[in-house]
Amino acid sequence: MAVTIRDIHLKTVRQPLRSPFKAVLQQVEEREIILVSVTGDVGDVGYGECVAFETPWYTEETITSCRFVLEQVLVPLLMNKTIGSPQEVWNLFAAVKGNRMAKAAIEMAVWDLFAKQQGEPLWKFIGGSPQPISAGIVVAADPLKIEEQVALAAQSGYRRVKIKIHPDMEVALLKSVIAAFPELQFFADANGSFQKDSFNRLQAFDEVDFALIEQPFGEREWALHAQAKKELKTKICLDESIACLEDVQQMIDQQAGDIVVLKMSRLGGWTEALKVVRLCQTHSIGMWVGGMIEFGVSKAHNLALASLPGIVYPGDFSASQHFWEKDIIDPEITVENGNILLSNRPGIGYRVV
Ligand code: OSB
Ligand code: MG
């Protein structure tokens, strides 16, 4: 099957979050994304979502740098091209360095388009299985509000809760929260806030009994992560460190982590994400799909990704209503008994509104 790209459209979507998201590095109150739509010669439309932030606190890219690169560089490279498979998009963009979040947005739209032209749901198109996807929610709030938010999550049916941590946080408080909810699985995400001289603080968090600690140290701190993997009983999971396939190989070679957080946007799209999944499967590295405080288009792609074998841990998959008054997809994503059901409709399986 070959598809000729006839139209590419970028649309900015801006919405306040229902409540502020407080991480160590940044407080997010409002979100701006770029919705990318790609039309093929048969008339089907594929959608992608650019989830870079307004400032470069999570990755080096910003929504403004992405808009520039999309408009001035990537759209012209793809426009009117005839491609035989969505993997070819990566090659078309080969001369463009970095800018993976911008590339991902447009590449994801092409994968959606191909799945739609094939008449298949995206999860099936990439070789996944139609299992219910385990939901997971993130608590990014003031320490005194953590317990209340965890209780709300449990009431809403979530069975996995990720708590944002940093070295100055009180370990006793976290211990008591976790002890109060034995039915829940807890992850911790440090977003790289620990340093060499706070290694002993990290050891204190090892006593909390988290299922894993995500990104304790900075993104290039392979040796510190290897030391953490060796000395802590809690599993070490890498998010910001994994910007490409080679970083996963680095993690394996240096024994710098047990688990990889898959983020299609950070990796540059489906093609690279699928390579990462294959490498992790080969080396029995645990995986789960991370969130970006994103809207439904990005979430739908990520849900399809989570249908692949080997993605065993619950991802950052919350209901549309968790962050948004109104999502950009119809129907919205809902969580039932701790799960999200995959759509059986072609492509991402949701109508974009
Ligand atoms: O570090 O995982 C992260 C959100 C934005 C940027 C980085 C991260 C996050 C989250 C996930 O923690 C939030 C979500 O559920 O979307
Ligand atoms: Mg993270």
mmCIF file of C-alpha atoms and ligand atoms in Angstrom:
data_model
loop_
_atom_site.group_PDB
_atom_site.id
_atom_site.type_symbol
_atom_site.label_atom_id
_atom_site.label_comp_id
_atom_site.label_asym_id
_atom_site.label_seq_id
_atom_site.Cartn_x
_atom_site.Cartn_y
_atom_site.Cartn_z
ATOM 1 C CA MET A 1 0.000 0.000 0.000
ATOM 2 C CA ALA A 2 1.358 3.421 -0.946
ATOM 3 C CA VAL A 3 -0.022 6.724 0.310
ATOM 4 C CA THR A 4 0.551 10.162 -1.175
ATOM 5 C CA ILE A 5 0.460 12.960 1.384
ATOM 6 C CA ARG A 6 -1.874 15.639 0.036
ATOM 7 C CA ASP A 7 -2.353 17.965 2.989
ATOM 8 C CA ILE A 8 -0.750 18.642 6.368
ATOM 9 C CA HIS A 9 -2.430 20.920 8.846
ATOM 10 C CA LEU A 10 -1.230 22.269 12.202
ATOM 11 C CA LYS A 11 -3.634 23.550 14.811
ATOM 12 C CA THR A 12 -2.768 24.972 18.215
ATOM 13 C CA VAL A 13 -4.890 23.770 21.120
ATOM 14 C CA ARG A 14 -4.671 25.578 24.457
ATOM 15 C CA GLN A 15 -6.515 24.661 27.634
ATOM 16 C CA PRO A 16 -6.095 25.182 31.377
ATOM 17 C CA LEU A 17 -5.618 22.033 33.481
ATOM 18 C CA ARG A 18 -8.476 21.309 35.884
ATOM 19 C CA SER A 19 -5.925 21.610 38.684
ATOM 20 C CA PRO A 20 -2.227 22.608 38.639
ATOM 21 C CA PHE A 21 0.369 19.863 38.082
ATOM 22 C CA LYS A 22 3.277 20.417 40.501
ATOM 23 C CA ALA A 23 6.549 18.701 39.668
ATOM 24 C CA VAL A 24 9.996 19.574 41.010
ATOM 25 C CA LEU A 25 11.024 21.259 37.817
ATOM 26 C CA GLN A 26 7.863 23.036 36.842
ATOM 27 C CA GLN A 27 4.299 23.810 37.749
ATOM 28 C CA VAL A 28 1.963 23.307 34.785
ATOM 29 C CA GLU A 29 -1.346 25.187 34.900
ATOM 30 C CA GLU A 30 -2.149 25.506 31.249
ATOM 31 C CA ARG A 31 -1.253 23.336 28.281
ATOM 32 C CA GLU A 32 -0.616 24.186 24.657
ATOM 33 C CA ILE A 33 -0.166 21.427 22.084
ATOM 34 C CA ILE A 34 -0.096 21.262 18.285
ATOM 35 C CA LEU A 35 -2.609 18.965 16.669
ATOM 36 C CA VAL A 36 -1.169 17.657 13.385
ATOM 37 C CA SER A 37 -3.468 16.252 10.728
ATOM 38 C CA VAL A 38 -2.190 14.541 7.599
ATOM 39 C CA THR A 39 -4.497 13.813 4.661
ATOM 40 C CA GLY A 40 -3.730 11.049 2.171
ATOM 41 C CA ASP A 41 -4.827 10.742 -1.455
ATOM 42 C CA VAL A 42 -7.779 8.503 -0.581
ATOM 43 C CA GLY A 43 -9.119 11.155 1.789
ATOM 44 C CA ASP A 44 -8.431 9.516 5.159
ATOM 45 C CA VAL A 45 -6.987 11.833 7.822
ATOM 46 C CA GLY A 46 -4.336 10.769 10.354
ATOM 47 C CA TYR A 47 -3.721 12.657 13.604
ATOM 48 C CA GLY A 48 -0.689 13.313 15.765
ATOM 49 C CA GLU A 49 -0.153 15.548 18.785
ATOM 50 C CA CYS A 50 2.973 17.545 19.572
ATOM 51 C CA VAL A 51 3.353 17.483 23.367
ATOM 52 C CA ALA A 52 6.464 19.644 23.933
ATOM 53 C CA PHE A 53 6.083 22.126 26.791
ATOM 54 C CA GLU A 54 6.150 25.922 26.667
ATOM 55 C CA THR A 55 9.658 26.040 28.194
ATOM 56 C CA PRO A 56 12.469 23.447 27.931
ATOM 57 C CA TRP A 57 12.109 21.949 31.455
ATOM 58 C CA TYR A 58 11.436 18.345 30.433
ATOM 59 C CA THR A 59 13.247 18.112 27.076
ATOM 60 C CA GLU A 60 15.225 20.706 25.139
ATOM 61 C CA GLU A 61 12.367 21.258 22.721
ATOM 62 C CA THR A 62 9.533 23.721 23.289
ATOM 63 C CA ILE A 63 6.154 24.017 21.645
ATOM 64 C CA THR A 64 7.477 27.106 19.842
ATOM 65 C CA SER A 65 10.609 25.343 18.543
ATOM 66 C CA CYS A 66 8.386 22.458 17.432
ATOM 67 C CA ARG A 67 5.999 24.776 15.598
ATOM 68 C CA PHE A 68 8.942 26.318 13.758
ATOM 69 C CA VAL A 69 10.518 22.959 12.859
ATOM 70 C CA LEU A 70 7.174 21.485 11.806
ATOM 71 C CA GLU A 71 6.173 24.451 9.638
ATOM 72 C CA GLN A 72 9.536 25.316 8.127
ATOM 73 C CA VAL A 73 11.310 21.983 7.930
ATOM 74 C CA LEU A 74 9.220 18.823 8.371
ATOM 75 C CA VAL A 75 5.975 19.707 6.584
ATOM 76 C CA PRO A 76 7.822 20.681 3.370
ATOM 77 C CA LEU A 77 9.821 17.411 3.527
ATOM 78 C CA LEU A 78 6.670 15.279 3.717
ATOM 79 C CA MET A 79 4.258 17.264 1.534
ATOM 80 C CA ASN A 80 3.241 15.486 -1.696
ATOM 81 C CA LYS A 81 5.561 12.557 -1.016
ATOM 82 C CA THR A 82 4.387 9.045 -1.835
ATOM 83 C CA ILE A 83 5.389 6.592 0.853
ATOM 84 C CA GLY A 84 5.038 2.819 1.016
ATOM 85 C CA SER A 85 5.149 2.478 4.796
ATOM 86 C CA PRO A 86 5.076 4.825 7.788
ATOM 87 C CA GLN A 87 8.665 3.806 8.685
ATOM 88 C CA GLU A 88 9.813 5.795 5.636
ATOM 89 C CA VAL A 89 8.977 9.077 7.383
ATOM 90 C CA TRP A 90 11.990 8.635 9.664
ATOM 91 C CA ASN A 91 14.234 8.373 6.567
ATOM 92 C CA LEU A 92 12.643 11.440 4.960
ATOM 93 C CA PHE A 93 13.580 13.367 8.110
ATOM 94 C CA ALA A 94 17.103 11.877 8.274
ATOM 95 C CA ALA A 95 18.840 15.179 7.476
ATOM 96 C CA VAL A 96 17.095 16.915 10.383
ATOM 97 C CA LYS A 97 18.992 16.591 13.650
ATOM 98 C CA GLY A 98 17.234 16.097 16.954
ATOM 99 C CA ASN A 99 13.833 17.747 17.272
ATOM 100 C CA ARG A 100 12.308 14.387 18.056
ATOM 101 C CA MET A 101 9.118 15.736 19.605
ATOM 102 C CA ALA A 102 8.371 17.702 16.438
ATOM 103 C CA LYS A 103 9.163 14.663 14.276
ATOM 104 C CA ALA A 104 7.035 12.383 16.456
ATOM 105 C CA ALA A 105 3.913 14.523 16.052
ATOM 106 C CA ILE A 106 3.887 14.316 12.271
ATOM 107 C CA GLU A 107 5.136 10.712 12.125
ATOM 108 C CA MET A 108 2.379 9.562 14.499
ATOM 109 C CA ALA A 109 -0.198 11.146 12.180
ATOM 110 C CA VAL A 110 1.200 9.118 9.273
ATOM 111 C CA TRP A 111 0.942 5.847 11.254
ATOM 112 C CA ASP A 112 -2.686 6.684 12.067
ATOM 113 C CA LEU A 113 -3.307 7.422 8.384
ATOM 114 C CA PHE A 114 -1.814 4.095 7.236
ATOM 115 C CA ALA A 115 -3.811 2.130 9.813
ATOM 116 C CA LYS A 116 -6.983 3.922 8.654
ATOM 117 C CA GLN A 117 -6.286 3.210 4.968
ATOM 118 C CA GLN A 118 -5.789 -0.439 5.949
ATOM 119 C CA GLY A 119 -9.082 -0.303 7.882
ATOM 120 C CA GLU A 120 -7.377 -1.547 11.062
ATOM 121 C CA PRO A 121 -7.169 -0.208 14.598
ATOM 122 C CA LEU A 122 -3.673 1.117 15.274
ATOM 123 C CA TRP A 123 -3.039 -1.444 18.048
ATOM 124 C CA LYS A 124 -3.658 -4.223 15.529
ATOM 125 C CA PHE A 125 -1.655 -2.501 12.781
ATOM 126 C CA ILE A 126 1.448 -2.481 15.026
ATOM 127 C CA GLY A 127 0.950 -6.086 16.174
ATOM 128 C CA GLY A 128 -0.578 -5.526 19.611
ATOM 129 C CA SER A 129 -3.343 -7.496 21.267
ATOM 130 C CA PRO A 130 -6.819 -6.235 22.221
ATOM 131 C CA GLN A 131 -6.277 -6.475 25.985
ATOM 132 C CA PRO A 132 -7.676 -3.906 28.428
ATOM 133 C CA ILE A 133 -4.922 -1.392 29.263
ATOM 134 C CA SER A 134 -4.202 -0.852 32.983
ATOM 135 C CA ALA A 135 -4.773 2.754 33.986
ATOM 136 C CA GLY A 136 -2.418 4.778 36.162
ATOM 137 C CA ILE A 137 -2.574 8.225 37.654
ATOM 138 C CA VAL A 138 0.052 10.734 38.749
ATOM 139 C CA VAL A 139 -0.108 12.662 42.014
ATOM 140 C CA ALA A 140 1.838 15.897 41.577
ATOM 141 C CA ALA A 141 0.677 17.997 44.520
ATOM 142 C CA ASP A 142 1.774 19.580 47.809
ATOM 143 C CA PRO A 143 2.933 16.878 50.262
ATOM 144 C CA LEU A 144 -0.028 17.540 52.570
ATOM 145 C CA LYS A 145 -2.472 16.868 49.756
ATOM 146 C CA ILE A 146 -0.912 13.581 48.633
ATOM 147 C CA GLU A 147 -2.981 11.323 50.871
ATOM 148 C CA GLU A 148 -6.245 13.009 49.873
ATOM 149 C CA GLN A 149 -5.371 12.718 46.168
ATOM 150 C CA VAL A 150 -4.389 9.074 46.490
ATOM 151 C CA ALA A 151 -7.748 8.402 48.184
ATOM 152 C CA LEU A 152 -9.546 10.130 45.292
ATOM 153 C CA ALA A 153 -7.588 8.050 42.773
ATOM 154 C CA ALA A 154 -8.498 4.832 44.588
ATOM 155 C CA GLN A 155 -12.171 5.880 44.640
ATOM 156 C CA SER A 156 -12.036 6.490 40.880
ATOM 157 C CA GLY A 157 -10.858 2.924 40.310
ATOM 158 C CA TYR A 158 -7.135 3.485 39.752
ATOM 159 C CA ARG A 159 -4.913 0.697 41.020
ATOM 160 C CA ARG A 160 -1.549 2.301 40.252
ATOM 161 C CA VAL A 161 -0.474 5.720 41.526
ATOM 162 C CA LYS A 162 2.748 7.544 40.677
ATOM 163 C CA ILE A 163 3.942 10.087 43.227
ATOM 164 C CA LYS A 164 6.334 12.877 42.276
ATOM 165 C CA ILE A 165 9.219 12.932 44.768
ATOM 166 C CA HIS A 166 12.281 15.071 45.494
ATOM 167 C CA PRO A 167 15.159 14.750 48.003
ATOM 168 C CA ASP A 168 13.648 17.105 50.601
ATOM 169 C CA MET A 169 10.391 15.231 50.867
ATOM 170 C CA GLU A 170 9.490 13.564 54.128
ATOM 171 C CA VAL A 171 9.884 9.809 53.795
ATOM 172 C CA ALA A 172 7.705 9.038 56.824
ATOM 173 C CA LEU A 173 4.750 10.773 55.180
ATOM 174 C CA LEU A 174 5.141 8.679 52.029
ATOM 175 C CA LYS A 175 5.429 5.496 54.092
ATOM 176 C CA SER A 176 2.187 6.236 55.903
ATOM 177 C CA VAL A 177 0.331 6.989 52.648
ATOM 178 C CA ILE A 178 1.482 3.741 51.091
ATOM 179 C CA ALA A 179 0.624 1.741 54.198
ATOM 180 C CA ALA A 180 -2.896 3.194 54.119
ATOM 181 C CA PHE A 181 -3.576 1.840 50.611
ATOM 182 C CA PRO A 182 -2.280 -1.742 50.473
ATOM 183 C CA GLU A 183 -4.456 -2.472 47.420
ATOM 184 C CA LEU A 184 -2.610 0.107 45.277
ATOM 185 C CA GLN A 185 0.694 -0.137 43.417
ATOM 186 C CA PHE A 186 2.929 2.917 43.949
ATOM 187 C CA PHE A 187 5.606 4.331 41.638
ATOM 188 C CA ALA A 188 7.866 7.294 42.501
ATOM 189 C CA ASP A 189 9.132 9.811 39.931
ATOM 190 C CA ALA A 190 12.051 12.081 40.923
ATOM 191 C CA ASN A 191 12.503 13.778 37.530
ATOM 192 C CA GLY A 192 16.273 13.800 38.070
ATOM 193 C CA SER A 193 16.149 15.799 41.308
ATOM 194 C CA PHE A 194 18.734 13.712 43.220
ATOM 195 C CA GLN A 195 22.466 14.331 42.965
ATOM 196 C CA LYS A 196 25.647 12.527 43.855
ATOM 197 C CA ASP A 197 25.709 14.190 47.278
ATOM 198 C CA SER A 198 22.073 13.267 47.982
ATOM 199 C CA PHE A 199 22.620 9.551 47.272
ATOM 200 C CA ASN A 200 21.957 8.735 50.935
ATOM 201 C CA ARG A 201 18.607 10.537 50.665
ATOM 202 C CA LEU A 202 17.719 8.211 47.799
ATOM 203 C CA GLN A 203 18.575 5.278 50.066
ATOM 204 C CA ALA A 204 15.980 6.575 52.517
ATOM 205 C CA PHE A 205 13.337 6.432 49.759
ATOM 206 C CA ASP A 206 14.367 2.818 49.167
ATOM 207 C CA GLU A 207 12.643 2.011 52.482
ATOM 208 C CA VAL A 208 9.269 3.367 51.307
ATOM 209 C CA ASP A 209 8.462 0.245 49.269
ATOM 210 C CA PHE A 210 7.748 1.833 45.897
ATOM 211 C CA ALA A 211 7.456 -0.665 43.004
ATOM 212 C CA LEU A 212 10.035 1.476 41.213
ATOM 213 C CA ILE A 213 11.792 4.839 41.336
ATOM 214 C CA GLU A 214 11.760 6.730 38.057
ATOM 215 C CA GLN A 215 14.707 8.904 37.009
ATOM 216 C CA PRO A 216 16.360 9.632 40.372
ATOM 217 C CA PHE A 217 19.373 11.384 38.782
ATOM 218 C CA GLY A 218 20.045 13.625 35.785
ATOM 219 C CA GLU A 219 19.541 12.336 32.288
ATOM 220 C CA ARG A 220 23.245 11.654 31.524
ATOM 221 C CA GLU A 221 24.090 10.206 34.967
ATOM 222 C CA TRP A 222 24.618 6.596 33.855
ATOM 223 C CA ALA A 223 27.130 5.801 36.610
ATOM 224 C CA LEU A 224 24.919 7.139 39.422
ATOM 225 C CA HIS A 225 21.958 5.167 38.089
ATOM 226 C CA ALA A 226 24.139 2.035 37.910
ATOM 227 C CA GLN A 227 25.143 2.600 41.534
ATOM 228 C CA ALA A 228 21.481 3.036 42.492
ATOM 229 C CA LYS A 229 20.502 -0.172 40.686
ATOM 230 C CA LYS A 230 23.238 -2.012 42.536
ATOM 231 C CA GLU A 231 22.644 -0.606 46.010
ATOM 232 C CA LEU A 232 18.866 -0.169 46.188
ATOM 233 C CA LYS A 233 16.283 -2.908 46.403
ATOM 234 C CA THR A 234 13.693 -0.754 44.603
ATOM 235 C CA LYS A 235 13.773 -1.101 40.808
ATOM 236 C CA ILE A 236 15.334 1.808 38.902
ATOM 237 C CA CYS A 237 13.416 3.106 35.944
ATOM 238 C CA LEU A 238 14.651 5.630 33.366
ATOM 239 C CA ASP A 239 12.529 8.305 31.675
ATOM 240 C CA GLU A 240 14.482 11.471 30.675
ATOM 241 C CA SER A 241 17.672 9.396 30.113
ATOM 242 C CA ILE A 242 16.048 7.493 27.254
ATOM 243 C CA ALA A 243 16.006 9.881 24.303
ATOM 244 C CA CYS A 244 16.759 7.278 21.622
ATOM 245 C CA LEU A 245 17.418 3.594 20.972
ATOM 246 C CA GLU A 246 21.140 3.967 21.757
ATOM 247 C CA ASP A 247 20.288 5.224 25.249
ATOM 248 C CA VAL A 248 18.464 1.958 25.969
ATOM 249 C CA GLN A 249 21.558 0.043 24.838
ATOM 250 C CA GLN A 250 23.638 2.280 27.096
ATOM 251 C CA MET A 251 21.337 1.521 30.052
ATOM 252 C CA ILE A 252 21.706 -2.206 29.390
ATOM 253 C CA ASP A 253 25.498 -2.093 28.899
ATOM 254 C CA GLN A 254 26.088 -0.030 32.021
ATOM 255 C CA GLN A 255 23.417 -1.845 34.052
ATOM 256 C CA ALA A 256 22.042 1.580 34.824
ATOM 257 C CA GLY A 257 18.374 0.633 35.145
ATOM 258 C CA ASP A 258 15.787 -2.143 35.279
ATOM 259 C CA ILE A 259 12.852 -0.542 33.489
ATOM 260 C CA VAL A 260 12.303 1.860 30.578
ATOM 261 C CA VAL A 261 9.543 4.474 30.332
ATOM 262 C CA LEU A 262 8.352 4.552 26.728
ATOM 263 C CA LYS A 263 7.441 7.986 25.446
ATOM 264 C CA MET A 264 6.797 8.116 21.761
ATOM 265 C CA SER A 265 7.141 11.887 21.679
ATOM 266 C CA ARG A 266 10.535 11.951 23.408
ATOM 267 C CA LEU A 267 11.809 9.128 21.148
ATOM 268 C CA GLY A 268 10.733 10.698 17.860
ATOM 269 C CA GLY A 269 7.636 8.651 17.078
ATOM 270 C CA TRP A 270 6.429 5.131 16.451
ATOM 271 C CA THR A 271 9.358 3.843 14.400
ATOM 272 C CA GLU A 272 11.918 4.520 17.128
ATOM 273 C CA ALA A 273 9.500 3.508 19.914
ATOM 274 C CA LEU A 274 8.935 0.123 18.236
ATOM 275 C CA LYS A 275 12.714 -0.387 17.995
ATOM 276 C CA VAL A 276 13.029 0.385 21.707
ATOM 277 C CA VAL A 277 10.252 -2.101 22.504
ATOM 278 C CA ARG A 278 12.021 -4.798 20.489
ATOM 279 C CA LEU A 279 15.356 -4.152 22.204
ATOM 280 C CA CYS A 280 13.723 -4.260 25.648
ATOM 281 C CA GLN A 281 11.884 -7.474 24.766
ATOM 282 C CA THR A 282 15.171 -9.094 23.668
ATOM 283 C CA HIS A 283 16.868 -8.161 26.939
ATOM 284 C CA SER A 284 13.824 -8.760 29.186
ATOM 285 C CA ILE A 285 13.823 -5.113 30.263
ATOM 286 C CA GLY A 286 10.538 -4.044 31.876
ATOM 287 C CA MET A 287 8.585 -1.294 30.128
ATOM 288 C CA TRP A 288 5.629 0.986 30.590
ATOM 289 C CA VAL A 289 4.169 3.903 28.668
ATOM 290 C CA GLY A 290 4.641 7.359 30.175
ATOM 291 C CA GLY A 291 2.364 10.387 29.990
ATOM 292 C CA MET A 292 2.985 13.997 29.004
ATOM 293 C CA ILE A 293 -0.104 15.737 30.425
ATOM 294 C CA GLU A 294 -1.431 15.217 26.949
ATOM 295 C CA PHE A 295 -4.764 15.278 25.164
ATOM 296 C CA GLY A 296 -6.621 12.334 23.704
ATOM 297 C CA VAL A 297 -4.843 12.063 20.363
ATOM 298 C CA SER A 298 -1.466 11.451 21.989
ATOM 299 C CA LYS A 299 -3.136 9.247 24.608
ATOM 300 C CA ALA A 300 -4.810 7.128 21.908
ATOM 301 C CA HIS A 301 -1.445 6.507 20.226
ATOM 302 C CA ASN A 302 0.075 5.614 23.593
ATOM 303 C CA LEU A 303 -2.777 3.227 24.423
ATOM 304 C CA ALA A 304 -2.085 1.393 21.150
ATOM 305 C CA LEU A 305 1.612 1.220 22.087
ATOM 306 C CA ALA A 306 0.721 -0.287 25.477
ATOM 307 C CA SER A 307 -1.020 -3.207 23.718
ATOM 308 C CA LEU A 308 2.358 -4.710 22.722
ATOM 309 C CA PRO A 309 3.783 -7.770 24.496
ATOM 310 C CA GLY A 310 6.321 -7.064 27.275
ATOM 311 C CA ILE A 311 4.757 -3.810 28.432
ATOM 312 C CA VAL A 312 3.912 -5.212 31.804
ATOM 313 C CA TYR A 313 3.700 -2.247 34.159
ATOM 314 C CA PRO A 314 0.676 0.085 34.179
ATOM 315 C CA GLY A 315 1.414 3.363 32.373
ATOM 316 C CA ASP A 316 0.471 7.008 32.963
ATOM 317 C CA PHE A 317 -3.028 6.413 31.609
ATOM 318 C CA SER A 318 -5.646 8.563 33.282
ATOM 319 C CA ALA A 319 -9.155 9.405 32.081
ATOM 320 C CA SER A 320 -9.662 12.492 29.894
ATOM 321 C CA GLN A 321 -11.532 14.069 32.810
ATOM 322 C CA HIS A 322 -8.472 13.918 35.060
ATOM 323 C CA PHE A 323 -6.659 16.794 33.345
ATOM 324 C CA TRP A 324 -9.323 18.284 31.064
ATOM 325 C CA GLU A 325 -12.710 19.882 31.284
ATOM 326 C CA LYS A 326 -13.163 18.693 27.720
ATOM 327 C CA ASP A 327 -10.787 16.485 25.720
ATOM 328 C CA ILE A 328 -10.251 16.863 21.957
ATOM 329 C CA ILE A 329 -11.474 13.341 21.171
ATOM 330 C CA ASP A 330 -14.873 11.684 21.057
ATOM 331 C CA PRO A 331 -15.620 9.511 22.920
ATOM 332 C CA GLU A 332 -13.392 10.670 25.777
ATOM 333 C CA ILE A 333 -11.088 8.196 27.533
ATOM 334 C CA THR A 334 -12.682 6.621 30.579
ATOM 335 C CA VAL A 335 -11.355 4.312 33.268
ATOM 336 C CA GLU A 336 -13.539 1.326 34.232
ATOM 337 C CA ASN A 337 -12.386 -0.994 37.044
ATOM 338 C CA GLY A 338 -8.856 0.326 36.707
ATOM 339 C CA ASN A 339 -8.714 -0.339 32.956
ATOM 340 C CA ILE A 340 -9.106 1.505 29.663
ATOM 341 C CA LEU A 341 -10.549 -0.458 26.745
ATOM 342 C CA LEU A 342 -8.881 -0.203 23.337
ATOM 343 C CA SER A 343 -11.064 1.087 20.510
ATOM 344 C CA ASN A 344 -11.882 -1.293 17.651
ATOM 345 C CA ARG A 345 -12.299 1.486 15.119
ATOM 346 C CA PRO A 346 -9.614 2.107 12.469
ATOM 347 C CA GLY A 347 -6.484 4.102 13.347
ATOM 348 C CA ILE A 348 -6.355 5.786 16.748
ATOM 349 C CA GLY A 349 -10.026 4.819 17.098
ATOM 350 C CA TYR A 350 -11.356 8.176 18.272
ATOM 351 C CA ARG A 351 -12.969 11.061 16.394
ATOM 352 C CA VAL A 352 -11.104 14.340 16.780
ATOM 353 C CA VAL A 353 -13.406 17.226 17.713
HETATM 354 O O1 OSB B 1 8.305 12.832 34.141
HETATM 355 O O2 OSB B 1 6.838 11.411 33.646
HETATM 356 C C1 OSB B 1 7.210 12.573 33.695
HETATM 357 C C2 OSB B 1 4.313 14.812 32.719
HETATM 358 C C3 OSB B 1 4.955 15.734 31.955
HETATM 359 C C4 OSB B 1 6.306 15.660 31.780
HETATM 360 C C5 OSB B 1 7.023 14.638 32.374
HETATM 361 C C6 OSB B 1 6.388 13.693 33.138
HETATM 362 C C7 OSB B 1 5.008 13.786 33.332
HETATM 363 C C8 OSB B 1 4.296 12.833 34.157
HETATM 364 C C9 OSB B 1 3.090 12.126 33.607
HETATM 365 O O3 OSB B 1 4.677 12.541 35.248
HETATM 366 C C10 OSB B 1 1.803 12.851 33.753
HETATM 367 C C11 OSB B 1 0.683 12.232 32.933
HETATM 368 O O4 OSB B 1 -0.023 11.339 33.422
HETATM 369 O O5 OSB B 1 0.469 12.638 31.788
HETATM 370 MG MG MG B 2 9.006 10.835 34.496
#
